[in-house]
Amino acid sequence: MDYKKVSRYVVLGVLFFLPVTFLLFLYPATHNYEPLDVVNKDVLDLQAFSSDSEDSIILKDHITVLGFVGNKPMDKLIATSNLKELVYDKFKGFKRFQIVIVAPKGTEETVEKLKLEIASYEDLRFWHFVFGEPSDIQRLFYSLKSKLNLNEDLSSNNVFVIDKDLSQRGRLDDRTDNELEKNKPVYELNSYDCIEVAEIKNKMSDDLRILFTEYRQKRKGEFNSDTRRANDLKN
């Protein structure tokens, strides 16, 4: 028996079947994502707002990141730039995804300057600004669940994730593993601070992936709301 030839075939077989076996183990795990927590329902839609688009901009039937730039939109350049680079550029190819930024009527010219700053000659088809009266902006914000209030100029550094059914998504329990081990009190994550790059890159990006996974599985008829939550999509 040619042991050298046999050992070569054995090695080749291991190299072929080991990745396949690994993928087979991973395959069931792709269906183990729990939906991103619903932290609030019945978010108001945008019928009271005008937009910078020829199309009607609404939240219903879209996965939306919703933000507020207030009376001085250029003051939110850092927050909107972080949102553009860390979220929009990553998810703009996903079906029904959009970013909607709310501003008061009368700020249209300043908003155009802000758009030029963040556009960088890139496609902003799925990024919309909408304009409304202060009372409508406050009413929309109050329909959201937030531990922070709008600033006096109707702005916020925090953005909110709204699903296709006008439910606000987030985390009902945002404790770290270390905090869980120490049995720290439960606290929620209802919005995401665009000034905190780590929060946007890690928590918000992971949460949006979970939400897109949920809708993708629903389209394929594979969604199971009883499966466990994936705590770390990066792995």
PDB file of C-alpha atoms in Angstrom:
ATOM      1  CA  MET A   1       0.000   0.000   0.000  1.00  0.00           C
ATOM      2  CA  ASP A   2       1.263   3.429  -0.920  1.00  0.00           C
ATOM      3  CA  TYR A   3       0.937   5.127   2.470  1.00  0.00           C
ATOM      4  CA  LYS A   4       2.213   8.435   1.117  1.00  0.00           C
ATOM      5  CA  LYS A   5      -0.576   8.541  -1.482  1.00  0.00           C
ATOM      6  CA  VAL A   6      -3.203   7.479   1.078  1.00  0.00           C
ATOM      7  CA  SER A   7      -2.105  10.130   3.559  1.00  0.00           C
ATOM      8  CA  ARG A   8      -2.260  12.737   0.801  1.00  0.00           C
ATOM      9  CA  TYR A   9      -5.869  11.793   0.015  1.00  0.00           C
ATOM     10  CA  VAL A  10      -6.723  11.826   3.711  1.00  0.00           C
ATOM     11  CA  VAL A  11      -5.306  15.332   4.085  1.00  0.00           C
ATOM     12  CA  LEU A  12      -7.173  16.514   0.994  1.00  0.00           C
ATOM     13  CA  GLY A  13     -10.390  14.970   2.289  1.00  0.00           C
ATOM     14  CA  VAL A  14     -10.004  16.683   5.657  1.00  0.00           C
ATOM     15  CA  LEU A  15      -9.287  20.015   3.971  1.00  0.00           C
ATOM     16  CA  PHE A  16     -12.442  19.641   1.871  1.00  0.00           C
ATOM     17  CA  PHE A  17     -14.886  18.310   4.444  1.00  0.00           C
ATOM     18  CA  LEU A  18     -13.806  20.368   7.467  1.00  0.00           C
ATOM     19  CA  PRO A  19     -15.052  23.720   6.057  1.00  0.00           C
ATOM     20  CA  VAL A  20     -18.253  22.062   4.834  1.00  0.00           C
ATOM     21  CA  THR A  21     -18.869  20.562   8.276  1.00  0.00           C
ATOM     22  CA  PHE A  22     -18.186  23.931   9.881  1.00  0.00           C
ATOM     23  CA  LEU A  23     -20.711  25.611   7.589  1.00  0.00           C
ATOM     24  CA  LEU A  24     -23.308  22.952   8.377  1.00  0.00           C
ATOM     25  CA  PHE A  25     -22.899  23.706  12.071  1.00  0.00           C
ATOM     26  CA  LEU A  26     -23.231  27.407  11.396  1.00  0.00           C
ATOM     27  CA  TYR A  27     -26.309  27.112   9.181  1.00  0.00           C
ATOM     28  CA  PRO A  28     -28.866  26.470  11.955  1.00  0.00           C
ATOM     29  CA  ALA A  29     -27.386  29.406  13.885  1.00  0.00           C
ATOM     30  CA  THR A  30     -28.377  31.802  11.142  1.00  0.00           C
ATOM     31  CA  HIS A  31     -31.979  31.357  12.264  1.00  0.00           C
ATOM     32  CA  ASN A  32     -31.265  32.055  15.945  1.00  0.00           C
ATOM     33  CA  TYR A  33     -31.642  35.827  15.879  1.00  0.00           C
ATOM     34  CA  GLU A  34     -34.380  37.128  18.094  1.00  0.00           C
ATOM     35  CA  PRO A  35     -36.026  40.272  16.815  1.00  0.00           C
ATOM     36  CA  LEU A  36     -34.642  43.567  17.964  1.00  0.00           C
ATOM     37  CA  ASP A  37     -36.683  44.608  20.987  1.00  0.00           C
ATOM     38  CA  VAL A  38     -39.762  46.765  20.494  1.00  0.00           C
ATOM     39  CA  VAL A  39     -39.315  49.558  23.040  1.00  0.00           C
ATOM     40  CA  ASN A  40     -42.290  51.676  21.933  1.00  0.00           C
ATOM     41  CA  LYS A  41     -45.255  51.466  19.556  1.00  0.00           C
ATOM     42  CA  ASP A  42     -47.361  53.881  17.517  1.00  0.00           C
ATOM     43  CA  VAL A  43     -44.680  56.345  16.466  1.00  0.00           C
ATOM     44  CA  LEU A  44     -46.299  59.185  14.526  1.00  0.00           C
ATOM     45  CA  ASP A  45     -45.803  59.195  10.771  1.00  0.00           C
ATOM     46  CA  LEU A  46     -44.740  62.214   8.706  1.00  0.00           C
ATOM     47  CA  GLN A  47     -47.951  63.413   7.068  1.00  0.00           C
ATOM     48  CA  ALA A  48     -47.573  66.817   8.751  1.00  0.00           C
ATOM     49  CA  PHE A  49     -44.126  67.350   7.189  1.00  0.00           C
ATOM     50  CA  SER A  50     -42.927  68.506   3.783  1.00  0.00           C
ATOM     51  CA  SER A  51     -39.752  67.082   2.282  1.00  0.00           C
ATOM     52  CA  ASP A  52     -36.813  67.860   0.039  1.00  0.00           C
ATOM     53  CA  SER A  53     -37.870  65.017  -2.252  1.00  0.00           C
ATOM     54  CA  GLU A  54     -40.387  64.734  -5.058  1.00  0.00           C
ATOM     55  CA  ASP A  55     -41.592  61.523  -3.442  1.00  0.00           C
ATOM     56  CA  SER A  56     -43.744  61.388  -0.341  1.00  0.00           C
ATOM     57  CA  ILE A  57     -41.536  60.573   2.639  1.00  0.00           C
ATOM     58  CA  ILE A  58     -43.209  58.366   5.258  1.00  0.00           C
ATOM     59  CA  LEU A  59     -42.032  55.970   7.965  1.00  0.00           C
ATOM     60  CA  LYS A  60     -44.606  53.233   7.345  1.00  0.00           C
ATOM     61  CA  ASP A  61     -43.208  50.206   5.456  1.00  0.00           C
ATOM     62  CA  HIS A  62     -39.629  51.460   5.819  1.00  0.00           C
ATOM     63  CA  ILE A  63     -36.770  50.724   8.179  1.00  0.00           C
ATOM     64  CA  THR A  64     -35.908  54.241   9.274  1.00  0.00           C
ATOM     65  CA  VAL A  65     -33.194  55.971  11.236  1.00  0.00           C
ATOM     66  CA  LEU A  66     -34.889  59.154  12.470  1.00  0.00           C
ATOM     67  CA  GLY A  67     -33.000  62.240  13.649  1.00  0.00           C
ATOM     68  CA  PHE A  68     -33.519  65.906  14.545  1.00  0.00           C
ATOM     69  CA  VAL A  69     -31.149  68.753  13.553  1.00  0.00           C
ATOM     70  CA  GLY A  70     -33.141  71.708  14.902  1.00  0.00           C
ATOM     71  CA  ASN A  71     -32.929  75.385  14.042  1.00  0.00           C
ATOM     72  CA  LYS A  72     -29.166  75.323  13.505  1.00  0.00           C
ATOM     73  CA  PRO A  73     -28.533  72.305  11.283  1.00  0.00           C
ATOM     74  CA  MET A  74     -24.832  73.083  10.756  1.00  0.00           C
ATOM     75  CA  ASP A  75     -24.283  72.677  14.508  1.00  0.00           C
ATOM     76  CA  LYS A  76     -25.097  68.998  13.961  1.00  0.00           C
ATOM     77  CA  LEU A  77     -22.438  68.505  11.279  1.00  0.00           C
ATOM     78  CA  ILE A  78     -20.354  66.091  13.365  1.00  0.00           C
ATOM     79  CA  ALA A  79     -23.374  64.007  14.365  1.00  0.00           C
ATOM     80  CA  THR A  80     -24.758  63.835  10.820  1.00  0.00           C
ATOM     81  CA  SER A  81     -21.321  63.102   9.346  1.00  0.00           C
ATOM     82  CA  ASN A  82     -20.874  60.195  11.758  1.00  0.00           C
ATOM     83  CA  LEU A  83     -24.332  58.938  10.829  1.00  0.00           C
ATOM     84  CA  LYS A  84     -23.530  59.219   7.127  1.00  0.00           C
ATOM     85  CA  GLU A  85     -20.176  57.449   7.297  1.00  0.00           C
ATOM     86  CA  LEU A  86     -20.940  54.792   9.903  1.00  0.00           C
ATOM     87  CA  VAL A  87     -24.570  53.937   9.153  1.00  0.00           C
ATOM     88  CA  TYR A  88     -25.842  55.269   5.826  1.00  0.00           C
ATOM     89  CA  ASP A  89     -22.822  54.191   3.785  1.00  0.00           C
ATOM     90  CA  LYS A  90     -23.038  50.711   5.316  1.00  0.00           C
ATOM     91  CA  PHE A  91     -26.781  50.059   4.985  1.00  0.00           C
ATOM     92  CA  LYS A  92     -27.956  52.149   2.026  1.00  0.00           C
ATOM     93  CA  GLY A  93     -28.185  49.056  -0.175  1.00  0.00           C
ATOM     94  CA  PHE A  94     -30.687  47.298   2.084  1.00  0.00           C
ATOM     95  CA  LYS A  95     -34.271  47.114   0.918  1.00  0.00           C
ATOM     96  CA  ARG A  96     -36.583  49.812   2.312  1.00  0.00           C
ATOM     97  CA  PHE A  97     -33.842  51.424   4.408  1.00  0.00           C
ATOM     98  CA  GLN A  98     -33.848  55.197   4.804  1.00  0.00           C
ATOM     99  CA  ILE A  99     -32.502  57.955   6.996  1.00  0.00           C
ATOM    100  CA  VAL A 100     -34.944  60.780   7.739  1.00  0.00           C
ATOM    101  CA  ILE A 101     -33.763  63.973   9.408  1.00  0.00           C
ATOM    102  CA  VAL A 102     -36.329  66.404  10.803  1.00  0.00           C
ATOM    103  CA  ALA A 103     -35.795  70.177  10.689  1.00  0.00           C
ATOM    104  CA  PRO A 104     -38.027  73.214  11.326  1.00  0.00           C
ATOM    105  CA  LYS A 105     -39.533  75.061   8.400  1.00  0.00           C
ATOM    106  CA  GLY A 106     -37.332  78.010   7.425  1.00  0.00           C
ATOM    107  CA  THR A 107     -34.073  76.048   7.668  1.00  0.00           C
ATOM    108  CA  GLU A 108     -34.200  74.725   4.093  1.00  0.00           C
ATOM    109  CA  GLU A 109     -31.202  76.781   2.876  1.00  0.00           C
ATOM    110  CA  THR A 110     -29.028  75.788   5.829  1.00  0.00           C
ATOM    111  CA  VAL A 111     -30.034  72.156   5.351  1.00  0.00           C
ATOM    112  CA  GLU A 112     -28.800  72.375   1.746  1.00  0.00           C
ATOM    113  CA  LYS A 113     -25.398  73.477   3.060  1.00  0.00           C
ATOM    114  CA  LEU A 114     -25.398  70.571   5.489  1.00  0.00           C
ATOM    115  CA  LYS A 115     -26.237  68.152   2.673  1.00  0.00           C
ATOM    116  CA  LEU A 116     -23.292  69.440   0.636  1.00  0.00           C
ATOM    117  CA  GLU A 117     -20.990  68.889   3.609  1.00  0.00           C
ATOM    118  CA  ILE A 118     -22.004  65.280   4.136  1.00  0.00           C
ATOM    119  CA  ALA A 119     -22.678  64.233   0.541  1.00  0.00           C
ATOM    120  CA  SER A 120     -19.075  63.991  -0.733  1.00  0.00           C
ATOM    121  CA  TYR A 121     -20.434  63.461  -4.263  1.00  0.00           C
ATOM    122  CA  GLU A 122     -22.166  60.293  -3.100  1.00  0.00           C
ATOM    123  CA  ASP A 123     -25.669  59.006  -3.609  1.00  0.00           C
ATOM    124  CA  LEU A 124     -28.076  60.350  -0.971  1.00  0.00           C
ATOM    125  CA  ARG A 125     -31.219  58.865  -2.507  1.00  0.00           C
ATOM    126  CA  PHE A 126     -32.110  57.128   0.746  1.00  0.00           C
ATOM    127  CA  TRP A 127     -31.335  60.107   2.981  1.00  0.00           C
ATOM    128  CA  HIS A 128     -34.194  62.602   3.351  1.00  0.00           C
ATOM    129  CA  PHE A 129     -34.786  65.852   5.183  1.00  0.00           C
ATOM    130  CA  VAL A 130     -38.324  66.742   6.208  1.00  0.00           C
ATOM    131  CA  PHE A 131     -39.555  70.090   7.463  1.00  0.00           C
ATOM    132  CA  GLY A 132     -42.321  70.906   9.912  1.00  0.00           C
ATOM    133  CA  GLU A 133     -43.697  73.402  12.381  1.00  0.00           C
ATOM    134  CA  PRO A 134     -42.132  73.354  15.880  1.00  0.00           C
ATOM    135  CA  SER A 135     -45.355  71.939  17.357  1.00  0.00           C
ATOM    136  CA  ASP A 136     -45.349  69.064  14.837  1.00  0.00           C
ATOM    137  CA  ILE A 137     -41.675  68.336  15.534  1.00  0.00           C
ATOM    138  CA  GLN A 138     -42.321  68.203  19.263  1.00  0.00           C
ATOM    139  CA  ARG A 139     -45.388  66.006  18.746  1.00  0.00           C
ATOM    140  CA  LEU A 140     -43.340  63.579  16.648  1.00  0.00           C
ATOM    141  CA  PHE A 141     -40.558  63.509  19.220  1.00  0.00           C
ATOM    142  CA  TYR A 142     -42.998  62.932  22.085  1.00  0.00           C
ATOM    143  CA  SER A 143     -44.350  59.881  20.254  1.00  0.00           C
ATOM    144  CA  LEU A 144     -40.883  58.375  20.674  1.00  0.00           C
ATOM    145  CA  LYS A 145     -39.551  56.827  23.846  1.00  0.00           C
ATOM    146  CA  SER A 146     -36.510  58.764  25.007  1.00  0.00           C
ATOM    147  CA  LYS A 147     -34.815  59.437  28.321  1.00  0.00           C
ATOM    148  CA  LEU A 148     -33.551  62.709  26.804  1.00  0.00           C
ATOM    149  CA  ASN A 149     -35.606  65.688  25.727  1.00  0.00           C
ATOM    150  CA  LEU A 150     -35.227  67.719  22.568  1.00  0.00           C
ATOM    151  CA  ASN A 151     -32.863  70.647  22.946  1.00  0.00           C
ATOM    152  CA  GLU A 152     -34.392  74.124  22.982  1.00  0.00           C
ATOM    153  CA  ASP A 153     -33.534  74.504  19.282  1.00  0.00           C
ATOM    154  CA  LEU A 154     -35.504  71.292  18.513  1.00  0.00           C
ATOM    155  CA  SER A 155     -32.333  69.265  17.926  1.00  0.00           C
ATOM    156  CA  SER A 156     -30.827  66.089  19.349  1.00  0.00           C
ATOM    157  CA  ASN A 157     -27.585  64.184  18.903  1.00  0.00           C
ATOM    158  CA  ASN A 158     -29.555  60.965  19.308  1.00  0.00           C
ATOM    159  CA  VAL A 159     -31.282  59.062  16.524  1.00  0.00           C
ATOM    160  CA  PHE A 160     -34.047  56.463  16.687  1.00  0.00           C
ATOM    161  CA  VAL A 161     -34.694  53.221  14.799  1.00  0.00           C
ATOM    162  CA  ILE A 162     -38.261  52.813  13.542  1.00  0.00           C
ATOM    163  CA  ASP A 163     -39.488  49.620  11.896  1.00  0.00           C
ATOM    164  CA  LYS A 164     -41.991  49.131   9.065  1.00  0.00           C
ATOM    165  CA  ASP A 165     -44.924  49.004  11.484  1.00  0.00           C
ATOM    166  CA  LEU A 166     -44.091  52.339  13.176  1.00  0.00           C
ATOM    167  CA  SER A 167     -42.632  50.619  16.230  1.00  0.00           C
ATOM    168  CA  GLN A 168     -39.486  51.974  17.826  1.00  0.00           C
ATOM    169  CA  ARG A 169     -36.740  49.391  18.194  1.00  0.00           C
ATOM    170  CA  GLY A 170     -33.846  49.180  20.634  1.00  0.00           C
ATOM    171  CA  ARG A 171     -32.751  47.172  23.651  1.00  0.00           C
ATOM    172  CA  LEU A 172     -34.917  46.515  26.687  1.00  0.00           C
ATOM    173  CA  ASP A 173     -31.797  45.334  28.502  1.00  0.00           C
ATOM    174  CA  ASP A 174     -28.559  47.049  27.477  1.00  0.00           C
ATOM    175  CA  ARG A 175     -26.399  45.724  30.301  1.00  0.00           C
ATOM    176  CA  THR A 176     -22.920  44.439  29.477  1.00  0.00           C
ATOM    177  CA  ASP A 177     -21.849  40.894  30.380  1.00  0.00           C
ATOM    178  CA  ASN A 178     -19.929  42.324  33.317  1.00  0.00           C
ATOM    179  CA  GLU A 179     -23.004  44.199  34.526  1.00  0.00           C
ATOM    180  CA  LEU A 180     -25.114  41.059  34.164  1.00  0.00           C
ATOM    181  CA  GLU A 181     -22.631  39.067  36.267  1.00  0.00           C
ATOM    182  CA  LYS A 182     -22.796  41.757  38.963  1.00  0.00           C
ATOM    183  CA  ASN A 183     -26.605  41.787  38.740  1.00  0.00           C
ATOM    184  CA  LYS A 184     -26.727  45.505  38.011  1.00  0.00           C
ATOM    185  CA  PRO A 185     -30.170  47.099  37.504  1.00  0.00           C
ATOM    186  CA  VAL A 186     -31.701  46.759  34.039  1.00  0.00           C
ATOM    187  CA  TYR A 187     -31.555  49.796  31.773  1.00  0.00           C
ATOM    188  CA  GLU A 188     -32.780  50.294  28.203  1.00  0.00           C
ATOM    189  CA  LEU A 189     -31.287  51.641  24.999  1.00  0.00           C
ATOM    190  CA  ASN A 190     -33.978  53.593  23.158  1.00  0.00           C
ATOM    191  CA  SER A 191     -31.799  55.803  20.954  1.00  0.00           C
ATOM    192  CA  TYR A 192     -28.224  56.068  19.715  1.00  0.00           C
ATOM    193  CA  ASP A 193     -25.854  58.990  20.294  1.00  0.00           C
ATOM    194  CA  CYS A 194     -24.248  59.998  17.004  1.00  0.00           C
ATOM    195  CA  ILE A 195     -21.422  61.787  18.776  1.00  0.00           C
ATOM    196  CA  GLU A 196     -20.364  58.509  20.402  1.00  0.00           C
ATOM    197  CA  VAL A 197     -18.628  56.725  17.533  1.00  0.00           C
ATOM    198  CA  ALA A 198     -18.281  53.449  19.424  1.00  0.00           C
ATOM    199  CA  GLU A 199     -22.026  53.378  20.136  1.00  0.00           C
ATOM    200  CA  ILE A 200     -22.842  53.885  16.462  1.00  0.00           C
ATOM    201  CA  LYS A 201     -20.222  51.449  15.134  1.00  0.00           C
ATOM    202  CA  ASN A 202     -20.980  48.704  17.595  1.00  0.00           C
ATOM    203  CA  LYS A 203     -24.426  48.857  19.170  1.00  0.00           C
ATOM    204  CA  MET A 204     -26.389  50.596  16.422  1.00  0.00           C
ATOM    205  CA  SER A 205     -24.778  48.696  13.559  1.00  0.00           C
ATOM    206  CA  ASP A 206     -25.387  45.388  15.318  1.00  0.00           C
ATOM    207  CA  ASP A 207     -28.986  46.281  16.099  1.00  0.00           C
ATOM    208  CA  LEU A 208     -29.703  47.261  12.509  1.00  0.00           C
ATOM    209  CA  ARG A 209     -28.213  43.968  11.282  1.00  0.00           C
ATOM    210  CA  ILE A 210     -30.518  42.096  13.653  1.00  0.00           C
ATOM    211  CA  LEU A 211     -33.498  44.053  12.329  1.00  0.00           C
ATOM    212  CA  PHE A 212     -32.594  43.414   8.689  1.00  0.00           C
ATOM    213  CA  THR A 213     -32.096  39.728   9.502  1.00  0.00           C
ATOM    214  CA  GLU A 214     -35.567  39.617  11.043  1.00  0.00           C
ATOM    215  CA  TYR A 215     -37.216  41.065   7.933  1.00  0.00           C
ATOM    216  CA  ARG A 216     -35.150  38.900   5.604  1.00  0.00           C
ATOM    217  CA  GLN A 217     -36.257  35.786   7.491  1.00  0.00           C
ATOM    218  CA  LYS A 218     -39.866  36.965   7.449  1.00  0.00           C
ATOM    219  CA  ARG A 219     -39.716  37.300   3.662  1.00  0.00           C
ATOM    220  CA  LYS A 220     -38.353  33.762   3.402  1.00  0.00           C
ATOM    221  CA  GLY A 221     -40.837  32.359   5.909  1.00  0.00           C
ATOM    222  CA  GLU A 222     -37.971  31.378   8.223  1.00  0.00           C
ATOM    223  CA  PHE A 223     -38.597  33.812  11.056  1.00  0.00           C
ATOM    224  CA  ASN A 224     -39.136  32.322  14.501  1.00  0.00           C
ATOM    225  CA  SER A 225     -39.788  34.834  17.272  1.00  0.00           C
ATOM    226  CA  ASP A 226     -39.083  32.209  19.953  1.00  0.00           C
ATOM    227  CA  THR A 227     -35.428  31.746  19.052  1.00  0.00           C
ATOM    228  CA  ARG A 228     -32.681  33.182  21.234  1.00  0.00           C
ATOM    229  CA  ARG A 229     -31.173  36.647  20.779  1.00  0.00           C
ATOM    230  CA  ALA A 230     -27.760  36.926  19.100  1.00  0.00           C
ATOM    231  CA  ASN A 231     -25.853  39.109  21.539  1.00  0.00           C
ATOM    232  CA  ASP A 232     -22.810  39.625  19.364  1.00  0.00           C
ATOM    233  CA  LEU A 233     -23.294  39.605  15.605  1.00  0.00           C
ATOM    234  CA  LYS A 234     -19.674  40.537  15.021  1.00  0.00           C
ATOM    235  CA  ASN A 235     -18.668  37.024  15.958  1.00  0.00           C
TER     236      ASN A 235
END
